[in-house]
């Protein structure tokens, strides 16, 4: 039987306090005995986060004076957290009562693990998987694939083990790893920062790990929209930024060639034919951002 040290649960609210309240309701049923819950409101312009504190007075509510993005908001939570383990979870999720025990026990038993994610299933159909580990990041397309995506849950996805990356909707990190490696990289603002953080942790000699004995139910992209120009912009911008920060010179050359010869022409033509002008503008702003920010790969 392992000890059960304090776990700091950190989530970000942005214009979705009603959704956050649903998460907090599920967290109240946790069987793990030692937790603190921190909600960071990322300067929501159209929401009243005070209702979170009113409904759940045990929660620590931090109001950021500005929208710091996914990493910046979570890093505010890290600064306030007291736990030995930090559990980052999207506000558009709900959890079963026993989610924390397998994650904590795995990290205690295996100090070589630096970051861990549970199985993630869709809230709208819990029989379907969203995440059961990740494939390696493709050096051409700068994309990885979520193992088991939209597949029926079953024994094929019930084996714990190392994985190429974790999922930002639910990830646990020991405090000692944060103190050694550093907090989440803030240059992305939205998307790819969890993959960069996992890459940082792996380069330091630790494993990223998948633990299917725990799971969450994910409502997916409520704050940003499932197919919004905002999402197009940051996915485009940050896919290139990730390659600049993490790929070798040879792999970066591969990805630039693919981008210029295949990806940019294909996406531009698609948006033009579909008359998706907002997405076309967002896509090109994401590409050109990298040209105007050469130093971003080093910060």
mmCIF file of C-alpha atoms in Angstrom:
data_model
loop_
_atom_site.group_PDB
_atom_site.id
_atom_site.type_symbol
_atom_site.label_atom_id
_atom_site.label_comp_id
_atom_site.label_asym_id
_atom_site.label_seq_id
_atom_site.Cartn_x
_atom_site.Cartn_y
_atom_site.Cartn_z
ATOM 1 C CA UNK A 1 0.000 0.000 0.000
ATOM 2 C CA UNK A 2 1.491 3.284 -1.096
ATOM 3 C CA UNK A 3 1.175 6.577 0.728
ATOM 4 C CA UNK A 4 -1.454 8.993 -0.511
ATOM 5 C CA UNK A 5 0.198 12.431 -0.597
ATOM 6 C CA UNK A 6 -1.590 15.607 -1.586
ATOM 7 C CA UNK A 7 -2.648 15.855 -5.220
ATOM 8 C CA UNK A 8 -3.256 19.338 -6.623
ATOM 9 C CA UNK A 9 -5.965 19.236 -9.291
ATOM 10 C CA UNK A 10 -5.641 22.199 -11.661
ATOM 11 C CA UNK A 11 -8.183 23.222 -14.276
ATOM 12 C CA UNK A 12 -8.748 26.333 -16.381
ATOM 13 C CA UNK A 13 -12.045 28.130 -16.866
ATOM 14 C CA UNK A 14 -12.674 30.411 -19.831
ATOM 15 C CA UNK A 15 -16.243 31.567 -20.397
ATOM 16 C CA UNK A 16 -17.561 28.143 -19.351
ATOM 17 C CA UNK A 17 -18.235 28.217 -15.621
ATOM 18 C CA UNK A 18 -21.311 26.020 -16.126
ATOM 19 C CA UNK A 19 -19.120 23.350 -17.708
ATOM 20 C CA UNK A 20 -16.516 23.775 -14.975
ATOM 21 C CA UNK A 21 -19.192 23.260 -12.324
ATOM 22 C CA UNK A 22 -20.020 19.878 -13.873
ATOM 23 C CA UNK A 23 -16.376 18.837 -13.562
ATOM 24 C CA UNK A 24 -16.206 20.032 -9.958
ATOM 25 C CA UNK A 25 -19.327 18.052 -9.109
ATOM 26 C CA UNK A 26 -17.626 14.876 -10.327
ATOM 27 C CA UNK A 27 -14.448 15.750 -8.403
ATOM 28 C CA UNK A 28 -16.414 15.921 -5.164
ATOM 29 C CA UNK A 29 -17.004 12.179 -5.470
ATOM 30 C CA UNK A 30 -13.293 11.276 -5.614
ATOM 31 C CA UNK A 31 -12.236 8.391 -3.389
ATOM 32 C CA UNK A 32 -8.652 9.641 -3.106
ATOM 33 C CA UNK A 33 -8.475 11.233 0.365
ATOM 34 C CA UNK A 34 -5.971 14.059 -0.101
ATOM 35 C CA UNK A 35 -6.685 16.617 -2.815
ATOM 36 C CA UNK A 36 -6.862 20.335 -3.378
ATOM 37 C CA UNK A 37 -8.717 21.770 -6.349
ATOM 38 C CA UNK A 38 -7.497 24.915 -8.081
ATOM 39 C CA UNK A 39 -9.543 26.667 -10.773
ATOM 40 C CA UNK A 40 -7.762 29.334 -12.806
ATOM 41 C CA UNK A 41 -10.118 31.720 -14.581
ATOM 42 C CA UNK A 42 -8.278 32.971 -17.653
ATOM 43 C CA UNK A 43 -9.820 36.470 -17.635
ATOM 44 C CA UNK A 44 -13.186 35.271 -18.969
ATOM 45 C CA UNK A 45 -14.837 38.247 -20.714
ATOM 46 C CA UNK A 46 -18.356 36.786 -20.835
ATOM 47 C CA UNK A 47 -18.610 34.777 -17.650
ATOM 48 C CA UNK A 48 -18.864 35.225 -13.909
ATOM 49 C CA UNK A 49 -16.362 32.831 -12.325
ATOM 50 C CA UNK A 50 -17.519 33.822 -8.829
ATOM 51 C CA UNK A 51 -20.339 31.321 -9.195
ATOM 52 C CA UNK A 52 -17.685 28.591 -9.077
ATOM 53 C CA UNK A 53 -16.562 29.660 -5.616
ATOM 54 C CA UNK A 54 -20.149 30.110 -4.481
ATOM 55 C CA UNK A 55 -21.105 26.565 -5.475
ATOM 56 C CA UNK A 56 -17.817 24.959 -4.389
ATOM 57 C CA UNK A 57 -16.335 26.971 -1.513
ATOM 58 C CA UNK A 58 -13.591 24.377 -0.991
ATOM 59 C CA UNK A 59 -12.101 25.257 -4.390
ATOM 60 C CA UNK A 60 -9.294 27.784 -4.706
ATOM 61 C CA UNK A 61 -10.315 30.220 -7.436
ATOM 62 C CA UNK A 62 -7.532 32.222 -9.065
ATOM 63 C CA UNK A 63 -8.555 35.075 -11.348
ATOM 64 C CA UNK A 64 -5.913 35.906 -13.918
ATOM 65 C CA UNK A 65 -5.983 39.580 -14.970
ATOM 66 C CA UNK A 66 -5.357 38.485 -18.563
ATOM 67 C CA UNK A 67 -5.844 35.429 -20.738
ATOM 68 C CA UNK A 68 -2.545 33.572 -20.428
ATOM 69 C CA UNK A 69 -3.474 30.653 -22.633
ATOM 70 C CA UNK A 70 -3.441 26.981 -21.710
ATOM 71 C CA UNK A 71 0.131 26.806 -20.451
ATOM 72 C CA UNK A 72 0.124 30.198 -18.740
ATOM 73 C CA UNK A 73 -3.109 29.455 -16.920
ATOM 74 C CA UNK A 74 -1.862 26.069 -15.774
ATOM 75 C CA UNK A 75 1.417 27.611 -14.658
ATOM 76 C CA UNK A 76 -0.524 30.000 -12.426
ATOM 77 C CA UNK A 77 -2.071 26.899 -10.911
ATOM 78 C CA UNK A 78 1.365 25.363 -10.412
ATOM 79 C CA UNK A 79 2.505 28.470 -8.549
ATOM 80 C CA UNK A 80 -0.420 28.127 -6.142
ATOM 81 C CA UNK A 81 -0.331 24.339 -5.781
ATOM 82 C CA UNK A 82 0.919 22.574 -2.666
ATOM 83 C CA UNK A 83 0.657 18.960 -3.789
ATOM 84 C CA UNK A 84 3.390 16.406 -4.378
ATOM 85 C CA UNK A 85 1.583 15.505 -7.583
ATOM 86 C CA UNK A 86 -0.051 17.925 -10.019
ATOM 87 C CA UNK A 87 -3.064 16.726 -12.017
ATOM 88 C CA UNK A 88 -3.980 18.972 -14.943
ATOM 89 C CA UNK A 89 -7.445 18.368 -16.309
ATOM 90 C CA UNK A 90 -9.610 20.164 -18.851
ATOM 91 C CA UNK A 91 -12.744 21.760 -17.482
ATOM 92 C CA UNK A 92 -14.813 20.059 -20.197
ATOM 93 C CA UNK A 93 -14.329 16.644 -18.625
ATOM 94 C CA UNK A 94 -15.898 14.518 -15.931
ATOM 95 C CA UNK A 95 -14.133 11.876 -13.884
ATOM 96 C CA UNK A 96 -15.031 8.629 -12.099
ATOM 97 C CA UNK A 97 -14.411 8.476 -8.337
ATOM 98 C CA UNK A 98 -11.291 6.284 -8.542
ATOM 99 C CA UNK A 99 -9.314 8.115 -11.195
ATOM 100 C CA UNK A 100 -6.426 9.323 -9.024
ATOM 101 C CA UNK A 101 -5.276 6.169 -7.224
ATOM 102 C CA UNK A 102 -3.802 4.308 -10.244
ATOM 103 C CA UNK A 103 -2.032 7.439 -11.494
ATOM 104 C CA UNK A 104 -0.447 8.242 -8.126
ATOM 105 C CA UNK A 105 0.542 4.619 -7.441
ATOM 106 C CA UNK A 106 2.126 4.297 -10.888
ATOM 107 C CA UNK A 107 4.235 7.411 -10.374
ATOM 108 C CA UNK A 108 5.260 6.284 -6.895
ATOM 109 C CA UNK A 109 6.238 2.818 -8.102
ATOM 110 C CA UNK A 110 8.094 4.058 -11.195
ATOM 111 C CA UNK A 111 10.204 7.175 -10.543
ATOM 112 C CA UNK A 112 11.452 6.942 -14.123
ATOM 113 C CA UNK A 113 8.016 8.169 -15.284
ATOM 114 C CA UNK A 114 7.917 11.932 -15.599
ATOM 115 C CA UNK A 115 4.401 12.488 -16.932
ATOM 116 C CA UNK A 116 1.320 10.280 -17.206
ATOM 117 C CA UNK A 117 -2.137 10.371 -18.799
ATOM 118 C CA UNK A 118 -5.169 8.158 -18.244
ATOM 119 C CA UNK A 119 -7.354 6.635 -20.917
ATOM 120 C CA UNK A 120 -9.673 9.278 -22.381
ATOM 121 C CA UNK A 121 -13.132 8.403 -23.638
ATOM 122 C CA UNK A 122 -15.771 10.573 -25.272
ATOM 123 C CA UNK A 123 -18.403 11.965 -22.944
ATOM 124 C CA UNK A 124 -21.049 11.698 -25.652
ATOM 125 C CA UNK A 125 -20.294 7.967 -26.054
ATOM 126 C CA UNK A 126 -18.171 6.437 -23.264
ATOM 127 C CA UNK A 127 -17.809 3.222 -25.254
ATOM 128 C CA UNK A 128 -15.499 5.064 -27.699
ATOM 129 C CA UNK A 129 -11.885 5.998 -27.052
ATOM 130 C CA UNK A 130 -10.360 9.376 -27.726
ATOM 131 C CA UNK A 131 -6.861 8.616 -26.388
ATOM 132 C CA UNK A 132 -4.983 5.450 -25.482
ATOM 133 C CA UNK A 133 -1.463 6.748 -26.040
ATOM 134 C CA UNK A 134 0.146 8.560 -28.979
ATOM 135 C CA UNK A 135 2.166 7.490 -31.990
ATOM 136 C CA UNK A 136 5.495 9.271 -32.617
ATOM 137 C CA UNK A 137 5.406 12.761 -34.090
ATOM 138 C CA UNK A 138 5.784 12.420 -37.856
ATOM 139 C CA UNK A 139 8.890 14.365 -38.989
ATOM 140 C CA UNK A 140 7.209 15.286 -42.286
ATOM 141 C CA UNK A 141 3.680 16.273 -41.292
ATOM 142 C CA UNK A 142 4.436 17.305 -37.663
ATOM 143 C CA UNK A 143 1.400 15.295 -36.601
ATOM 144 C CA UNK A 144 0.868 12.371 -34.298
ATOM 145 C CA UNK A 145 -2.100 10.040 -33.990
ATOM 146 C CA UNK A 146 -4.098 9.227 -30.918
ATOM 147 C CA UNK A 147 -4.060 5.457 -30.505
ATOM 148 C CA UNK A 148 -7.562 3.984 -30.396
ATOM 149 C CA UNK A 149 -9.247 7.170 -31.617
ATOM 150 C CA UNK A 150 -12.994 6.545 -32.096
ATOM 151 C CA UNK A 151 -12.478 2.824 -31.586
ATOM 152 C CA UNK A 152 -14.636 0.771 -29.170
ATOM 153 C CA UNK A 153 -13.047 0.494 -25.752
ATOM 154 C CA UNK A 154 -11.740 -2.968 -25.025
ATOM 155 C CA UNK A 155 -8.820 -5.163 -23.915
ATOM 156 C CA UNK A 156 -6.593 -3.948 -26.762
ATOM 157 C CA UNK A 157 -6.354 -0.579 -25.005
ATOM 158 C CA UNK A 158 -5.976 -1.798 -21.431
ATOM 159 C CA UNK A 159 -2.207 -2.242 -21.293
ATOM 160 C CA UNK A 160 -0.259 0.376 -19.362
ATOM 161 C CA UNK A 161 3.104 1.438 -20.696
ATOM 162 C CA UNK A 162 5.358 4.136 -22.140
ATOM 163 C CA UNK A 163 3.913 6.300 -24.895
ATOM 164 C CA UNK A 164 5.288 8.937 -27.211
ATOM 165 C CA UNK A 165 3.246 11.742 -25.646
ATOM 166 C CA UNK A 166 0.473 12.492 -23.223
ATOM 167 C CA UNK A 167 -2.908 14.185 -23.682
ATOM 168 C CA UNK A 168 -3.400 17.722 -22.432
ATOM 169 C CA UNK A 169 -6.973 17.019 -21.340
ATOM 170 C CA UNK A 170 -5.661 14.965 -18.402
ATOM 171 C CA UNK A 171 -2.063 14.610 -17.282
ATOM 172 C CA UNK A 172 -0.284 14.152 -13.956
ATOM 173 C CA UNK A 173 3.253 15.308 -13.221
ATOM 174 C CA UNK A 174 5.249 14.907 -9.994
ATOM 175 C CA UNK A 175 6.274 18.227 -8.502
ATOM 176 C CA UNK A 176 9.915 17.124 -8.507
ATOM 177 C CA UNK A 177 9.777 16.880 -12.303
ATOM 178 C CA UNK A 178 8.433 20.419 -12.630
ATOM 179 C CA UNK A 179 11.180 21.660 -10.333
ATOM 180 C CA UNK A 180 13.799 19.897 -12.436
ATOM 181 C CA UNK A 181 12.485 20.472 -15.979
ATOM 182 C CA UNK A 182 10.501 23.681 -15.613
ATOM 183 C CA UNK A 183 6.875 24.630 -16.040
ATOM 184 C CA UNK A 184 4.778 24.244 -19.175
ATOM 185 C CA UNK A 185 6.194 26.229 -22.149
ATOM 186 C CA UNK A 186 4.041 29.330 -22.618
ATOM 187 C CA UNK A 187 4.993 30.315 -26.163
ATOM 188 C CA UNK A 188 2.207 28.238 -27.725
ATOM 189 C CA UNK A 189 -0.811 29.819 -25.987
ATOM 190 C CA UNK A 190 -3.094 27.009 -27.228
ATOM 191 C CA UNK A 191 -2.349 23.506 -28.621
ATOM 192 C CA UNK A 192 0.915 21.534 -28.815
ATOM 193 C CA UNK A 193 2.288 22.824 -25.499
ATOM 194 C CA UNK A 194 1.612 19.482 -23.766
ATOM 195 C CA UNK A 195 3.549 17.665 -26.504
ATOM 196 C CA UNK A 196 6.433 20.101 -26.103
ATOM 197 C CA UNK A 197 6.385 19.620 -22.316
ATOM 198 C CA UNK A 198 6.368 15.847 -22.726
ATOM 199 C CA UNK A 199 9.281 16.148 -25.163
ATOM 200 C CA UNK A 200 11.191 18.258 -22.619
ATOM 201 C CA UNK A 201 10.574 15.653 -19.934
ATOM 202 C CA UNK A 202 11.602 12.777 -22.194
ATOM 203 C CA UNK A 203 14.816 14.541 -23.228
ATOM 204 C CA UNK A 204 15.675 14.760 -19.541
ATOM 205 C CA UNK A 205 15.578 10.957 -19.389
ATOM 206 C CA UNK A 206 12.055 10.323 -18.091
ATOM 207 C CA UNK A 207 9.184 8.416 -19.660
ATOM 208 C CA UNK A 208 5.792 9.592 -20.797
ATOM 209 C CA UNK A 209 3.270 6.962 -19.738
ATOM 210 C CA UNK A 210 -0.255 5.759 -20.469
ATOM 211 C CA UNK A 211 -2.296 4.320 -17.584
ATOM 212 C CA UNK A 212 -5.660 2.841 -18.676
ATOM 213 C CA UNK A 213 -6.601 1.824 -15.132
ATOM 214 C CA UNK A 214 -7.793 5.444 -14.906
ATOM 215 C CA UNK A 215 -10.031 7.229 -17.388
ATOM 216 C CA UNK A 216 -11.885 10.486 -17.954
ATOM 217 C CA UNK A 217 -14.851 11.463 -20.108
ATOM 218 C CA UNK A 218 -14.042 14.361 -22.432
ATOM 219 C CA UNK A 219 -16.608 16.715 -23.982
ATOM 220 C CA UNK A 220 -13.900 18.053 -26.345
ATOM 221 C CA UNK A 221 -13.181 21.594 -27.526
ATOM 222 C CA UNK A 222 -16.044 23.389 -25.804
ATOM 223 C CA UNK A 223 -14.064 26.590 -25.131
ATOM 224 C CA UNK A 224 -12.436 26.955 -28.550
ATOM 225 C CA UNK A 225 -14.989 25.264 -30.794
ATOM 226 C CA UNK A 226 -14.459 22.027 -32.695
ATOM 227 C CA UNK A 227 -13.660 23.717 -36.020
ATOM 228 C CA UNK A 228 -13.100 27.403 -35.377
ATOM 229 C CA UNK A 229 -10.671 29.806 -37.118
ATOM 230 C CA UNK A 230 -9.030 30.248 -33.700
ATOM 231 C CA UNK A 231 -8.280 26.539 -33.653
ATOM 232 C CA UNK A 232 -7.010 26.644 -37.250
ATOM 233 C CA UNK A 233 -4.665 29.507 -36.418
ATOM 234 C CA UNK A 234 -3.084 27.990 -33.323
ATOM 235 C CA UNK A 235 -2.832 24.444 -34.698
ATOM 236 C CA UNK A 236 -1.085 25.790 -37.804
ATOM 237 C CA UNK A 237 1.171 28.174 -35.939
ATOM 238 C CA UNK A 238 2.109 25.747 -33.217
ATOM 239 C CA UNK A 239 2.628 22.703 -35.412
ATOM 240 C CA UNK A 240 5.474 24.581 -37.090
ATOM 241 C CA UNK A 241 6.712 26.000 -33.790
ATOM 242 C CA UNK A 242 6.874 22.503 -32.280
ATOM 243 C CA UNK A 243 9.060 21.324 -35.155
ATOM 244 C CA UNK A 244 11.339 24.329 -34.794
ATOM 245 C CA UNK A 245 11.769 23.664 -31.090
ATOM 246 C CA UNK A 246 12.054 19.884 -31.083
ATOM 247 C CA UNK A 247 13.156 18.451 -34.431
ATOM 248 C CA UNK A 248 16.710 17.785 -35.502
ATOM 249 C CA UNK A 249 18.012 19.869 -38.396
ATOM 250 C CA UNK A 250 17.342 17.036 -40.840
ATOM 251 C CA UNK A 251 13.799 16.401 -39.612
ATOM 252 C CA UNK A 252 13.081 20.126 -39.622
ATOM 253 C CA UNK A 253 14.181 20.237 -43.263
ATOM 254 C CA UNK A 254 11.780 17.356 -44.027
ATOM 255 C CA UNK A 255 8.892 19.168 -42.364
ATOM 256 C CA UNK A 256 9.614 22.474 -44.148
ATOM 257 C CA UNK A 257 9.728 20.703 -47.518
ATOM 258 C CA UNK A 258 6.435 18.952 -46.816
ATOM 259 C CA UNK A 259 4.889 22.199 -45.630
ATOM 260 C CA UNK A 260 5.922 24.197 -48.701
ATOM 261 C CA UNK A 261 5.313 21.539 -51.363
ATOM 262 C CA UNK A 262 2.223 19.774 -50.050
ATOM 263 C CA UNK A 263 0.562 21.162 -46.931
ATOM 264 C CA UNK A 264 0.376 24.877 -47.773
ATOM 265 C CA UNK A 265 -0.887 24.379 -51.366
ATOM 266 C CA UNK A 266 -3.402 21.724 -50.299
ATOM 267 C CA UNK A 267 -4.856 23.672 -47.365
ATOM 268 C CA UNK A 268 -4.948 26.941 -49.268
ATOM 269 C CA UNK A 269 -6.814 25.341 -52.157
ATOM 270 C CA UNK A 270 -9.228 23.571 -49.806
ATOM 271 C CA UNK A 271 -10.161 26.747 -47.962
ATOM 272 C CA UNK A 272 -10.532 28.619 -51.253
ATOM 273 C CA UNK A 273 -12.795 25.995 -52.827
ATOM 274 C CA UNK A 274 -14.917 25.832 -49.682
ATOM 275 C CA UNK A 275 -14.955 29.623 -49.411
ATOM 276 C CA UNK A 276 -13.817 29.425 -45.814
ATOM 277 C CA UNK A 277 -12.229 32.865 -45.806
ATOM 278 C CA UNK A 278 -11.831 33.110 -42.039
ATOM 279 C CA UNK A 279 -10.035 29.762 -41.923
ATOM 280 C CA UNK A 280 -7.856 30.733 -44.885
ATOM 281 C CA UNK A 281 -6.804 33.934 -43.151
ATOM 282 C CA UNK A 282 -6.194 32.088 -39.873
ATOM 283 C CA UNK A 283 -4.115 29.446 -41.643
ATOM 284 C CA UNK A 284 -1.845 31.956 -43.336
ATOM 285 C CA UNK A 285 -1.471 34.020 -40.179
ATOM 286 C CA UNK A 286 -0.353 30.846 -38.437
ATOM 287 C CA UNK A 287 2.241 30.143 -41.116
ATOM 288 C CA UNK A 288 3.603 33.683 -41.327
ATOM 289 C CA UNK A 289 3.765 34.076 -37.535
ATOM 290 C CA UNK A 290 6.720 31.701 -37.564
ATOM 291 C CA UNK A 291 8.514 33.832 -40.135
ATOM 292 C CA UNK A 292 8.095 36.916 -37.969
ATOM 293 C CA UNK A 293 9.150 35.239 -34.710
ATOM 294 C CA UNK A 294 12.538 33.571 -35.319
ATOM 295 C CA UNK A 295 13.448 33.666 -31.645
ATOM 296 C CA UNK A 296 10.344 31.742 -30.543
ATOM 297 C CA UNK A 297 12.107 28.410 -31.132
ATOM 298 C CA UNK A 298 14.552 29.221 -28.352
ATOM 299 C CA UNK A 299 12.171 30.481 -25.652
#
